[in-house]
Coordinates of C-alpha atoms in Angstrom, one line a residue:
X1 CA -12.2 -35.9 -71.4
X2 CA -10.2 -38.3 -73.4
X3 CA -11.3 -42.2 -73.3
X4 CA -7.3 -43.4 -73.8
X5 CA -7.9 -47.6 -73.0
X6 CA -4.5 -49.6 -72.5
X7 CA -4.2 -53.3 -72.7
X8 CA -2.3 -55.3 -70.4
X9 CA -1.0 -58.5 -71.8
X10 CA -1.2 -59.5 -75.8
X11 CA -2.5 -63.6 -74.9
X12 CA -5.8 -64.5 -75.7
X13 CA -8.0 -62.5 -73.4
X14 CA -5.9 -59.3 -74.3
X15 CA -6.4 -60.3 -78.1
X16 CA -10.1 -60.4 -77.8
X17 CA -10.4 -57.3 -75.6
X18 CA -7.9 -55.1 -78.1
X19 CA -10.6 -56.7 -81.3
X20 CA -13.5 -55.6 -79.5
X21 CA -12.4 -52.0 -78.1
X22 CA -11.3 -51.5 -81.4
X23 CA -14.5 -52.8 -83.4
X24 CA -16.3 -50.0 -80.9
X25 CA -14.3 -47.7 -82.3
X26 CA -11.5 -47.0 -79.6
X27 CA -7.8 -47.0 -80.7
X28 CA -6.5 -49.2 -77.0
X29 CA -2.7 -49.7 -76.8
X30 CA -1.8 -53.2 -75.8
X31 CA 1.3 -53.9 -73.5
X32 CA 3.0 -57.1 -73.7
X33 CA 6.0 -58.2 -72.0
X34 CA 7.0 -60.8 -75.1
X35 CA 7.6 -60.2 -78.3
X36 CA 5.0 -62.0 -79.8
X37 CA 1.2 -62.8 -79.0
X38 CA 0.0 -65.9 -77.6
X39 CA 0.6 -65.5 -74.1
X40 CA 1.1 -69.0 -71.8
X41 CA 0.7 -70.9 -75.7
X42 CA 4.3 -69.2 -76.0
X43 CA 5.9 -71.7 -72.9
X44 CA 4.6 -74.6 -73.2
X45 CA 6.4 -78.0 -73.4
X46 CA 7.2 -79.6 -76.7
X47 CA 4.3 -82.7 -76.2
X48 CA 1.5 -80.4 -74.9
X49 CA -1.6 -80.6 -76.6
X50 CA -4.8 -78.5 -76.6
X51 CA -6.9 -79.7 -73.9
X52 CA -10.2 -79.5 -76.1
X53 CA -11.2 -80.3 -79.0
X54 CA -10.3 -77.7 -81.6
X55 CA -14.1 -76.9 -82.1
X56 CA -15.1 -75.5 -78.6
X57 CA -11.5 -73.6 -78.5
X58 CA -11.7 -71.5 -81.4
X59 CA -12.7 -67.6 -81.7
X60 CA -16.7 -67.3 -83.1
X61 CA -15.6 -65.4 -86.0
X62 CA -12.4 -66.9 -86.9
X63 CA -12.6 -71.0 -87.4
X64 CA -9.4 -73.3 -87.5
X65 CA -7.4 -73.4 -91.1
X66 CA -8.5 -76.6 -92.8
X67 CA -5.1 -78.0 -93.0
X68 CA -5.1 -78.3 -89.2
X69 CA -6.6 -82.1 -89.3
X70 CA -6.4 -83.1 -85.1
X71 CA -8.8 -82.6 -82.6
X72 CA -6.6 -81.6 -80.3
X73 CA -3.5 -79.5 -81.8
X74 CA -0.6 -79.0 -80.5
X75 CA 1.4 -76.0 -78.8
X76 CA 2.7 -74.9 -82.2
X77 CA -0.3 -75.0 -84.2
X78 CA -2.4 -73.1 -81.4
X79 CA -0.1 -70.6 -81.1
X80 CA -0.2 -70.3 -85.0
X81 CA -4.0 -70.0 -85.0
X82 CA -3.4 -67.0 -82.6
X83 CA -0.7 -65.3 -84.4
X84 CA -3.2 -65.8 -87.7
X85 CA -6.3 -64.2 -85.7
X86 CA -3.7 -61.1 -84.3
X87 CA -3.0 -61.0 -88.4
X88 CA -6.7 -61.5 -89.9
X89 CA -7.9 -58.7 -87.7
X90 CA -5.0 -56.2 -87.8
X91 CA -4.2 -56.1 -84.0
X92 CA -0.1 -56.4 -83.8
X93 CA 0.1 -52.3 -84.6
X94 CA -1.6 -51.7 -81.4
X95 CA 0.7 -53.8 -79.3
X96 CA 3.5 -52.4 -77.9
X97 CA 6.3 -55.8 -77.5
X98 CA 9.3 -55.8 -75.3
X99 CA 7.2 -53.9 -72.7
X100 CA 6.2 -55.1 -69.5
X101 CA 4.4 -53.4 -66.7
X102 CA 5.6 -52.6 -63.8
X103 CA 2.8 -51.5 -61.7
X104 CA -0.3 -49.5 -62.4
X105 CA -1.5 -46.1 -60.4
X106 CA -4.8 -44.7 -59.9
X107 CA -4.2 -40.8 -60.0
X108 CA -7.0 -38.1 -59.2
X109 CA -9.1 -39.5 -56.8
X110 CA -8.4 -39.6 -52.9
X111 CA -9.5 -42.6 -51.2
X112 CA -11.4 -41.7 -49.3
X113 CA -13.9 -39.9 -51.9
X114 CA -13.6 -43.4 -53.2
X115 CA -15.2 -45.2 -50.5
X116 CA -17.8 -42.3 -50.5
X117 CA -18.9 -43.7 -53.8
X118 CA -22.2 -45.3 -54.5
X119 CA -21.6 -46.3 -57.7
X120 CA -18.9 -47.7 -59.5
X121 CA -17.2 -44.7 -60.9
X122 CA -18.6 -42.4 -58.7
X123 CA -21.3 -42.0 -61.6
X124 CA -21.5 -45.7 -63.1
X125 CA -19.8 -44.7 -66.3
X126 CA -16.9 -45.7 -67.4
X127 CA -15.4 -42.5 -68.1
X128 CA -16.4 -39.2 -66.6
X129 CA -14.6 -38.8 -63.3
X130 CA -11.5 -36.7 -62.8
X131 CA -8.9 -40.1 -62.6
X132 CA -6.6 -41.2 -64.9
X133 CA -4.3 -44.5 -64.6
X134 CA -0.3 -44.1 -64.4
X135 CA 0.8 -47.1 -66.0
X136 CA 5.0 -47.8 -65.3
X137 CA 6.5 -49.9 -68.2
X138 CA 9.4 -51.2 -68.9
X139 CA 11.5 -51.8 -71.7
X140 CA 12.9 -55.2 -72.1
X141 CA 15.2 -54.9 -74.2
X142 CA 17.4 -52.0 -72.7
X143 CA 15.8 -52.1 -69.3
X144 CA 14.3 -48.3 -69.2
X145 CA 11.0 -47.3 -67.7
X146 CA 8.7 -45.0 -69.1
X147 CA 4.8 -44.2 -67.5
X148 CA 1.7 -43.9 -69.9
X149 CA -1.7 -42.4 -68.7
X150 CA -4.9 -44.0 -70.0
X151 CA -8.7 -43.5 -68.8
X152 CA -9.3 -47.2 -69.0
X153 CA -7.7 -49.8 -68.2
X154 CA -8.4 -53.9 -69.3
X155 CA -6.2 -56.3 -67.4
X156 CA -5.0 -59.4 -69.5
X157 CA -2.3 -60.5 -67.6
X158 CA -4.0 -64.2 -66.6
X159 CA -3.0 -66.5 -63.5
X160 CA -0.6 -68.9 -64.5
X161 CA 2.6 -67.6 -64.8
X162 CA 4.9 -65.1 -63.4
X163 CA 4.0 -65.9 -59.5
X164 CA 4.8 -69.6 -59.0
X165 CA 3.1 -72.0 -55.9
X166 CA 6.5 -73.3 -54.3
X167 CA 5.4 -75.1 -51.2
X168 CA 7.3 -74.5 -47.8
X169 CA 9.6 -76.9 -46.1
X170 CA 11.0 -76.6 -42.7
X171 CA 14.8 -75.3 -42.1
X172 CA 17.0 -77.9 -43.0
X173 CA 14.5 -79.5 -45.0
X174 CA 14.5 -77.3 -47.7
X175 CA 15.8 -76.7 -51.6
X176 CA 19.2 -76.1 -50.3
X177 CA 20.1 -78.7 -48.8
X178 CA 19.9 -80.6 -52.0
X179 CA 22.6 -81.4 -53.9
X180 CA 20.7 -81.6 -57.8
X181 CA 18.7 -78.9 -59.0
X182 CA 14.8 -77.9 -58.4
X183 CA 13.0 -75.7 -60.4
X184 CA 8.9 -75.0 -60.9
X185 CA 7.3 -75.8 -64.0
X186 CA 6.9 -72.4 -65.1
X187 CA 10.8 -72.5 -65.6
X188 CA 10.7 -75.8 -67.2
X189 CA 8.3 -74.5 -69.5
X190 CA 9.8 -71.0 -70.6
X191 CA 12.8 -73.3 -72.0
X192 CA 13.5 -73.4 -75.6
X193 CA 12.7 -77.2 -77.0
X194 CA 16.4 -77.9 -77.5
X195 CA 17.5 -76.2 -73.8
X196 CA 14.9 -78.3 -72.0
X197 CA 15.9 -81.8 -73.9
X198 CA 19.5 -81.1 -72.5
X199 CA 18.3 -80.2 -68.9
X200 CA 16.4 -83.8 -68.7
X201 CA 18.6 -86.0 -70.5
X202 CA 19.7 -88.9 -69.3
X203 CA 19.2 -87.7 -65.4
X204 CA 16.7 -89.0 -63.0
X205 CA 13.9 -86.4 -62.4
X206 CA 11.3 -86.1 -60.2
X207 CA 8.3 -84.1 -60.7
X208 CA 6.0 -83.4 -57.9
X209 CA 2.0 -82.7 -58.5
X210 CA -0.9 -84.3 -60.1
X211 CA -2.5 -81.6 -62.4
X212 CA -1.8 -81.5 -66.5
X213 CA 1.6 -80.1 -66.3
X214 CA 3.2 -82.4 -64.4
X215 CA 1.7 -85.4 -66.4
X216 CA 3.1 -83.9 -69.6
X217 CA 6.6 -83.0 -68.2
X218 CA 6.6 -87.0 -67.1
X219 CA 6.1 -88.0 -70.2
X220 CA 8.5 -86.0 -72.0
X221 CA 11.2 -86.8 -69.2
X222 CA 9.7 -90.5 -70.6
X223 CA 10.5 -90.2 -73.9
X224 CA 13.7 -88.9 -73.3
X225 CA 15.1 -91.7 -70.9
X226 CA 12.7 -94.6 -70.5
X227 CA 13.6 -96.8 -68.2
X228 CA 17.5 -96.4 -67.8
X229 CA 16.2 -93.2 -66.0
X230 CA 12.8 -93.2 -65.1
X231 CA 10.9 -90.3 -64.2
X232 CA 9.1 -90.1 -60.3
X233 CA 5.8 -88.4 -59.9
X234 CA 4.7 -87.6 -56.3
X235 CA 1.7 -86.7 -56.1
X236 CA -1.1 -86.0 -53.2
X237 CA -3.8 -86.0 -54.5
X238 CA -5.2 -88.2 -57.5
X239 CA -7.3 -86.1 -59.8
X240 CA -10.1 -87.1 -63.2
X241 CA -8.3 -87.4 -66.4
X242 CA -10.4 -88.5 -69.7
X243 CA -8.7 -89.8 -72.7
X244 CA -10.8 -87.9 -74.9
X245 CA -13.9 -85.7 -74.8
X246 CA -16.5 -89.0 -75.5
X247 CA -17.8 -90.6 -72.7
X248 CA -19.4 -94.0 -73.7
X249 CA -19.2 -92.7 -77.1
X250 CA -21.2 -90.0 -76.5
X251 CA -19.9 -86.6 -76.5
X252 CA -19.0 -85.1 -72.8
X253 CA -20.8 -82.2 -74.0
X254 CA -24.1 -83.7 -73.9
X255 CA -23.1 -84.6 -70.4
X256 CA -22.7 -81.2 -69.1
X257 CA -22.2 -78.4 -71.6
X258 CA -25.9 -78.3 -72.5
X259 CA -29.4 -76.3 -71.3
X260 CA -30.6 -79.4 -70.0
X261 CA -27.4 -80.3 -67.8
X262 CA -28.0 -77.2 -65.9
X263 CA -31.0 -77.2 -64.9
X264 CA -29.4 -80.4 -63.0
X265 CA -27.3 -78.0 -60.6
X266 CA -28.1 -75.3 -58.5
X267 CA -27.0 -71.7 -60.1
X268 CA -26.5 -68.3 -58.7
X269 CA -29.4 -66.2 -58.0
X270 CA -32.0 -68.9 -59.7
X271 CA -35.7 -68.5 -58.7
X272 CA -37.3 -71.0 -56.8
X273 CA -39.0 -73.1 -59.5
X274 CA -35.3 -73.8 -60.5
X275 CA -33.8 -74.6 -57.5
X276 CA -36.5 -77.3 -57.2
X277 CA -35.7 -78.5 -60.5
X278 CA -32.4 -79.2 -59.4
X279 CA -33.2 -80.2 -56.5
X280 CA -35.5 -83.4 -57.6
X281 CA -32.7 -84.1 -60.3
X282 CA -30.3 -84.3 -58.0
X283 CA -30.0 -88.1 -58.4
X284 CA -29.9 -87.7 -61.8
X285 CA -26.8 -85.3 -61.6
X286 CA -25.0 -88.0 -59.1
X287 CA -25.8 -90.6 -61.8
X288 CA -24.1 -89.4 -64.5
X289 CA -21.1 -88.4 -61.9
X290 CA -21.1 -91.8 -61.2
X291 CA -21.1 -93.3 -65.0
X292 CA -18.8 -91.1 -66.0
X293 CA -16.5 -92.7 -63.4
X294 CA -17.6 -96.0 -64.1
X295 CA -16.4 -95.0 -67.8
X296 CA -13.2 -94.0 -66.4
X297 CA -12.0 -96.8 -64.0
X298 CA -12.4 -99.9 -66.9
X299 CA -11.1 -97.2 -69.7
X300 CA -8.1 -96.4 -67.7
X301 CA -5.9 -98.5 -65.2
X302 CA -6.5 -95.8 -62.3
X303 CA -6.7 -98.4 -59.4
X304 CA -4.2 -100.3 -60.8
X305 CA -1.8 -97.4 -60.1
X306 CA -3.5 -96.1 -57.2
X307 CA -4.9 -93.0 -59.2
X308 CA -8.6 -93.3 -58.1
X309 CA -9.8 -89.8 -56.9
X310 CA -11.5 -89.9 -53.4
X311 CA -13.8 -86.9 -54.9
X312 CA -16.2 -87.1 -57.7
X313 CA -16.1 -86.3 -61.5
X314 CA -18.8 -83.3 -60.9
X315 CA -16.6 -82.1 -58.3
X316 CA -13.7 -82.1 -60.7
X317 CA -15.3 -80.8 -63.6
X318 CA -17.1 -78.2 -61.0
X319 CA -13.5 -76.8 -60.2
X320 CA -12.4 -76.8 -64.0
X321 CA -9.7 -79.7 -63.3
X322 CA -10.3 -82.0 -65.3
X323 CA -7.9 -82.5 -68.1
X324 CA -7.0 -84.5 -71.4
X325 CA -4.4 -87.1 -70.2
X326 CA -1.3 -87.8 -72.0
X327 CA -1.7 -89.8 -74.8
X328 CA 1.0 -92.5 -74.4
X329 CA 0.9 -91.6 -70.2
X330 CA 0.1 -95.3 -68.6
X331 CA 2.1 -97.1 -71.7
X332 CA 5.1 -95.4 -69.8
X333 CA 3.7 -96.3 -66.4
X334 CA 3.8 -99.8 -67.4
X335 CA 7.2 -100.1 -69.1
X336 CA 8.5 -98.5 -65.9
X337 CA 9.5 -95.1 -67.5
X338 CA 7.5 -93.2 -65.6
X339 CA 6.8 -94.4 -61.3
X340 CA 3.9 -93.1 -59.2
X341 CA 4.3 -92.3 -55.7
X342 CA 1.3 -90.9 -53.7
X343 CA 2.5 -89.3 -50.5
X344 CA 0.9 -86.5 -48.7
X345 CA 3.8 -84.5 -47.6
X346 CA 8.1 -84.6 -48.9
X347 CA 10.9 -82.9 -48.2
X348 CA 14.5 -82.3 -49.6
X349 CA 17.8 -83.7 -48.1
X350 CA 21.3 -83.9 -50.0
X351 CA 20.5 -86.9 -52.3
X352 CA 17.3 -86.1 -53.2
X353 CA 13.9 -86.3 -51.4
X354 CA 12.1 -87.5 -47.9
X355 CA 8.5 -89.0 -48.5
X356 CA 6.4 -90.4 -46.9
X357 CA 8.9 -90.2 -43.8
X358 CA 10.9 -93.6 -45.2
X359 CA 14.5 -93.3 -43.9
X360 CA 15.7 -94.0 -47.5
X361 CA 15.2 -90.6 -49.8
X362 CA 14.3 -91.1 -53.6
X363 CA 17.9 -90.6 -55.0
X364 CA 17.3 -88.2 -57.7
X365 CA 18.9 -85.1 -60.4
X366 CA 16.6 -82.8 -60.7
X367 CA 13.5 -81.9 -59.1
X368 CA 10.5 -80.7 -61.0
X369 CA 7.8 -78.3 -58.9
X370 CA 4.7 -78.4 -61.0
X371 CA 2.3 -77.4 -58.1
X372 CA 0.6 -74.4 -59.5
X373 CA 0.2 -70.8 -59.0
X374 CA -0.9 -68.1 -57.2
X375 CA -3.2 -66.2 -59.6
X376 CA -4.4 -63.7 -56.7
X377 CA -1.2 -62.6 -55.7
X378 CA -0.3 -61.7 -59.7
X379 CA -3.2 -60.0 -60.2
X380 CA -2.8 -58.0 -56.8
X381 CA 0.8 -57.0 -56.8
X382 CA 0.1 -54.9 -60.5
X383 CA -1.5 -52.3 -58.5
X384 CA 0.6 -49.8 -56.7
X385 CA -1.9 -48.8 -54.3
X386 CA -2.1 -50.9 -50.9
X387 CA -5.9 -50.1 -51.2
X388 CA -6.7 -51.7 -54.3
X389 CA -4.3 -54.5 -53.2
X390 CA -6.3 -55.3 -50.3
X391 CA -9.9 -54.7 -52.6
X392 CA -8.5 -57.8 -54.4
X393 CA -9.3 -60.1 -51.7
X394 CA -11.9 -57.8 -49.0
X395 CA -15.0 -59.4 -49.8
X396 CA -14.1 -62.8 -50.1
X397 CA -10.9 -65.2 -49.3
X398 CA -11.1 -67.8 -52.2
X399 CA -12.0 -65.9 -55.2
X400 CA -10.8 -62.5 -56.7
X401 CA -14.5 -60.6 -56.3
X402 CA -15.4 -59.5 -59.9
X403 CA -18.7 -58.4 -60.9
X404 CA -19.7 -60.5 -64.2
X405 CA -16.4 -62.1 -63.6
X406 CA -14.9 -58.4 -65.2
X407 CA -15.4 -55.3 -63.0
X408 CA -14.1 -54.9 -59.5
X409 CA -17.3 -52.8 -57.8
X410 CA -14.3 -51.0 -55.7
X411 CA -12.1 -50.4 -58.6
X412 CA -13.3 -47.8 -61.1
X413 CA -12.4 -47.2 -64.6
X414 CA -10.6 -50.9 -64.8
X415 CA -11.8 -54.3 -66.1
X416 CA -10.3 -58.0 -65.5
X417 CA -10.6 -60.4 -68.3
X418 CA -9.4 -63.9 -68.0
X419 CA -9.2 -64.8 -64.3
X420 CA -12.6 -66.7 -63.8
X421 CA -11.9 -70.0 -66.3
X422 CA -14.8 -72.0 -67.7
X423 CA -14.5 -75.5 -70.5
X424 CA -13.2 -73.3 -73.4
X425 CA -11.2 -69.8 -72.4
X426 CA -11.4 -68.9 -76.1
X427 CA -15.1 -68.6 -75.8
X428 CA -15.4 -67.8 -72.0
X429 CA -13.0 -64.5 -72.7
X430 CA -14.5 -63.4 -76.1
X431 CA -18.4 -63.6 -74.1
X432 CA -16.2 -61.1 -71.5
X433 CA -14.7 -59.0 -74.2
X434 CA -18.1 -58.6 -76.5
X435 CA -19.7 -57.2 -72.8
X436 CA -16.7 -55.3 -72.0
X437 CA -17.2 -53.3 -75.3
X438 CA -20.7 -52.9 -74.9
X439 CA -20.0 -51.1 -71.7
X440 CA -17.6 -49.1 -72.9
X441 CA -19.8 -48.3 -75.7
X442 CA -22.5 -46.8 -73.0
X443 CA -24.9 -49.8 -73.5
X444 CA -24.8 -51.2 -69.9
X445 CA -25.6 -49.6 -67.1
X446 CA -24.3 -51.1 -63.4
X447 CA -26.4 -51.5 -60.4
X448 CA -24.8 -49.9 -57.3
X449 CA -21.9 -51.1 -55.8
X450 CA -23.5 -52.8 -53.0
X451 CA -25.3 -54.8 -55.5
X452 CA -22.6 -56.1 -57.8
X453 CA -20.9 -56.8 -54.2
X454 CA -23.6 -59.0 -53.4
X455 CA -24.2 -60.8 -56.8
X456 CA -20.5 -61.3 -56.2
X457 CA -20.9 -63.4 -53.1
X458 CA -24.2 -64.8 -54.4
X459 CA -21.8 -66.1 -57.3
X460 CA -19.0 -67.7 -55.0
X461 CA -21.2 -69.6 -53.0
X462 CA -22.4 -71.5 -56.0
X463 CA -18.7 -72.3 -57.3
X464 CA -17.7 -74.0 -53.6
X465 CA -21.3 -75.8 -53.4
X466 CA -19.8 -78.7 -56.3
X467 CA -16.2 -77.7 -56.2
X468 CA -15.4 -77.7 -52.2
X469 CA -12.1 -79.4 -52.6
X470 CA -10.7 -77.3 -55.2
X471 CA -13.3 -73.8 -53.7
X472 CA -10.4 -71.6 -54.4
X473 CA -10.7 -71.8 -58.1
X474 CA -12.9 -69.5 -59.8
X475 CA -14.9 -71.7 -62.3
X476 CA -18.0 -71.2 -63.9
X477 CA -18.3 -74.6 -66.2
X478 CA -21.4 -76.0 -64.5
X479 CA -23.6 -72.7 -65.0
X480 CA -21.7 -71.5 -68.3
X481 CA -24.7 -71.1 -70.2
X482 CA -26.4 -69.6 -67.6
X483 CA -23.4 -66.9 -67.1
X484 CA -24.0 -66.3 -71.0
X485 CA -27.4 -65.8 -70.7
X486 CA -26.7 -62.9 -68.2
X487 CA -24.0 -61.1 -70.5
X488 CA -26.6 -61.2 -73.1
X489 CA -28.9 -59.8 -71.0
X490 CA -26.6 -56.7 -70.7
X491 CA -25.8 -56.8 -73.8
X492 CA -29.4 -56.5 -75.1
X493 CA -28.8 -59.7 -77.0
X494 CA -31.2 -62.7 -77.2
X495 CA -30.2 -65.5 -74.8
X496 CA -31.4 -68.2 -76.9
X497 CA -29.0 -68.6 -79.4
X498 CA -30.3 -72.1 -81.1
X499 CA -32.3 -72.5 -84.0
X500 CA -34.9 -74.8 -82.3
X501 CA -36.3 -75.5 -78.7
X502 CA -34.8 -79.2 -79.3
X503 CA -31.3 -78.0 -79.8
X504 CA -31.8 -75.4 -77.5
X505 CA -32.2 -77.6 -74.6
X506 CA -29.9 -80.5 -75.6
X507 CA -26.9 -79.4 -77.8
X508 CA -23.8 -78.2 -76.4
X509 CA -23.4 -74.5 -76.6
X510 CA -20.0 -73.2 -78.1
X511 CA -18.0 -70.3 -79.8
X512 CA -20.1 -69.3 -82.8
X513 CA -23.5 -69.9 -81.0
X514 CA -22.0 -66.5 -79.7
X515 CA -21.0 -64.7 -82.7
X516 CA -21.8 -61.1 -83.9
X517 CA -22.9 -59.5 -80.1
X518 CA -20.6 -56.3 -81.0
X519 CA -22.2 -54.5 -84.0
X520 CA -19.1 -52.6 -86.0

């Protein structure tokens, strides 16, 4: 049969995967609804910044141009590094711009034969059996729709964009009863620099969460009115920000990012002699919770401003929440630019909005929603059957259940890369894409579907046992390395990636300990 692979989505997981299958030998078509590469990096607001430093984000085979001097580039010059690695590796001819798709159909196979299966596949390959994906696009430019067959599909379509988080008010309460304008994020973002710098001038905006986003979009609101018109941020729930990646002036890395930080948590299906490890470091993993938020409170004015999380750093960093905060941020606190208000609950009435139930509303223009996404419901709504719909969230209600974070075990000839998130995406998604390949390539074999269903759940239990606030998010920074070492595994590749036991144990892993898994 023909082993046709299509691409869905041209950011930086559907780079990597379109590199990989290609390096394998396979010729995948990649569909992207823009008309360039670079995914999210191509709406982002004029002041955002990458969130690591530029060593940890960068592909293992493609380092940052010298002239690139900051640690943490900006928008522009990330999404120039991208468009350089689509270039160096000759991957814009297999990407299909201006299309966007619709939906995605799984054609030749009856249901019901499906659930008869015992393996993924039916036969644990990924080719062989008898269906073929019906993949709708459309054009957008002229608005016509067209359906392509393929044997494989690789999903690349991410979780934060397309399906906003707007929160529900009750009747009368609502967006329509104000007079200004609201809009989420996503919006704010997809503006041009010049169209957003128009929306925000000189008008008082209000910008409701406490994640990156909405820091960044106070600051640029800031910088564009000071205190004439400050910018509002309500917020619930105060989150961990660092100022930089050193802690103490010690890299955060050597915190958590290492061999040795590891065997300080518990990680999914660990042997006993592990889990006791852990276990007696356990004090030692809430110490350096706490210093790091000792660090924190006298580096930043967070209980000045009431922005003191009631959870702790590991349980931020657990979640993959924690976040670079704005450079200049608490200078425009103090000068009154930008005003924090914690309330748990608002609402809209004609002048603006209701919180914290005070009978006088926050007169305001424009109302910013940064308050996130809902990544399942993207990822679910692609597929046209209801089946498949309702396999996105069967085995468990908090994470999308992927088998080595890529394969659904109920979902045959597909893969998902770039849901689960870890410290760097760059690196997590290029470790998914090398494996990805390999199994394509016939070098991994997958236990049964009952098995990869119950590594799955073996797998979410460990993300809500140091992330139970935030349980919902699928985040694999704590065990990283250990996630790795199990792709490698497959792979056939040596874990150990370090040139000495020393380094092996203390230095932070990153992107080009992982280079060269994919022979050409």
């Amino acid at each position: 049969m023909e082993k046709r692979v299509a691409i869905v989505g041209a950011g930086i997981s559907g780079l990597l995967a379109c590199k990989y299958v290609l390096q394998i030998g396979f010729h995948p078509v990649v569909y992207e609804a823009e008309d360039g590469v670079g995914g999210l990096w191509r709406h982002t607001i004029q002041t955002t910044k990458l969130q690591n430093p530029k060593q940890a984000y960068q592909f293992s085979d493609f380092p940052w141009d010298s002239s690139v001097k900051e640690d943490c580039p900006s928008s522009q010059q990330v999404l120039d590094y991208l468009n350089s690695y689509a270039q160096h590796f000759s991957l814009i001819p297999y990407i299909r711009f201006n299309s966007k798709v619709i939906n995605i159909d799984y054609v030749g196979e009856s249901d019901e034969e499906m659930k008869s299966w015992e393996l993924w596949n039916g036969n644990n390959s990924p080719f062989g059996s008898k269906g073929t994906w019906h993949i709708t696009v459309e054009d957008t430019k002229n608005f016509s729709t067209e359906v392509y067959k393929a044997e494989f599909v690789i999903l690349c379509i991410g979780k934060y964009s397309g399906f906003p988080n707007i929160p529900e008010f009750p009747l009368g309460k609502d967006p329509s009863v104000f007079k200004g304008k609201v809009m989420h994020s996503m919006d704010y973002s997809a503006l041009d620099n010049e169209s957003a710098a128009e929306l925000i001038k000189n008008k008082s905006v209000t910008v409701v969460g406490s994640g990156k986003s909405a820091l960044d979009i106070a600051v640029e609101c800031a910088n564009a009115n000071g205190v004439t018109h400050p910018c509002t941020i309500i917020h619930r729930t105060a989150h961990w920000f660092i100022p930089d990646f050193n802690v103490w002036g010690i890299s955060l890395g050597y915190f958590y990012f290492n061999r040795f930080a590891e065997l300080l948590v518990h990680k999914p299906g660990e042997q006993f002699f592990l889990s006791l490890v852990a276990t007696l470091l356990s004090p030692l993993r809430w110490g350096i919770s706490k210093l790091v938020e000792t660090y924190l409170k006298r580096k930043l004015p967070l209980k000045e401003y009431g922005l003191v999380p009631n959870h702790s750093f590991l349980q931020e960093i657990s979640a993959c929440q924690i976040g670079v905060i704005p450079e200049s941020f608490f200078d425009k606190v103090k000068e009154g630019s930008i005003v924090i208000k914690k309330s748990p609950s608002f609402s809209f009435c004609e002048e603006g909005l209701i919180i914290n139930d005070e009978a006088k509303p926050l007169d305001t223009d424009l109302v910013i929603l940064a308050t996130g996404y809902k990544g399942d419901q993207k990822l679910r709504s692609i597929f046209k059957s209801e089946v498949f719909q309702n396999y996105i969230n069967m085995l468990t209600s908090s994470i999308i259940p992927l088998y080595r974070q890529i394969i659904h075990p109920r979902i045959p000839q597909l893969a998902v890369v770039g849901y689960a998130e870890g410290i760097s995406n760059i690196c997590s998604n290029e470790m998914r894409s090398q494996w990805l390949a390999h199994f394509l390539d016939g070098n991994i074999e997958l236990p049964s579907i009952k098995e990869m269903e119950k590594d799955v759940k073996v797998w979410e239990d460990n993300m809500k046992q140091y992330a139970r606030k935030f349980h919902w998010r699928s985040c694999i920074v704590t065990c990283n390395i250990w996630y790795n070492d199990q792709l490698c595994s497959d792979m056939k590749c040596n874990p150990r990636r370090k040139k000495s036991y020393f380094a092996e144990l203390f230095e932070p892993y990153g992107p080009t300990d992982y280079v060269g898994l994919v022979r050409k």
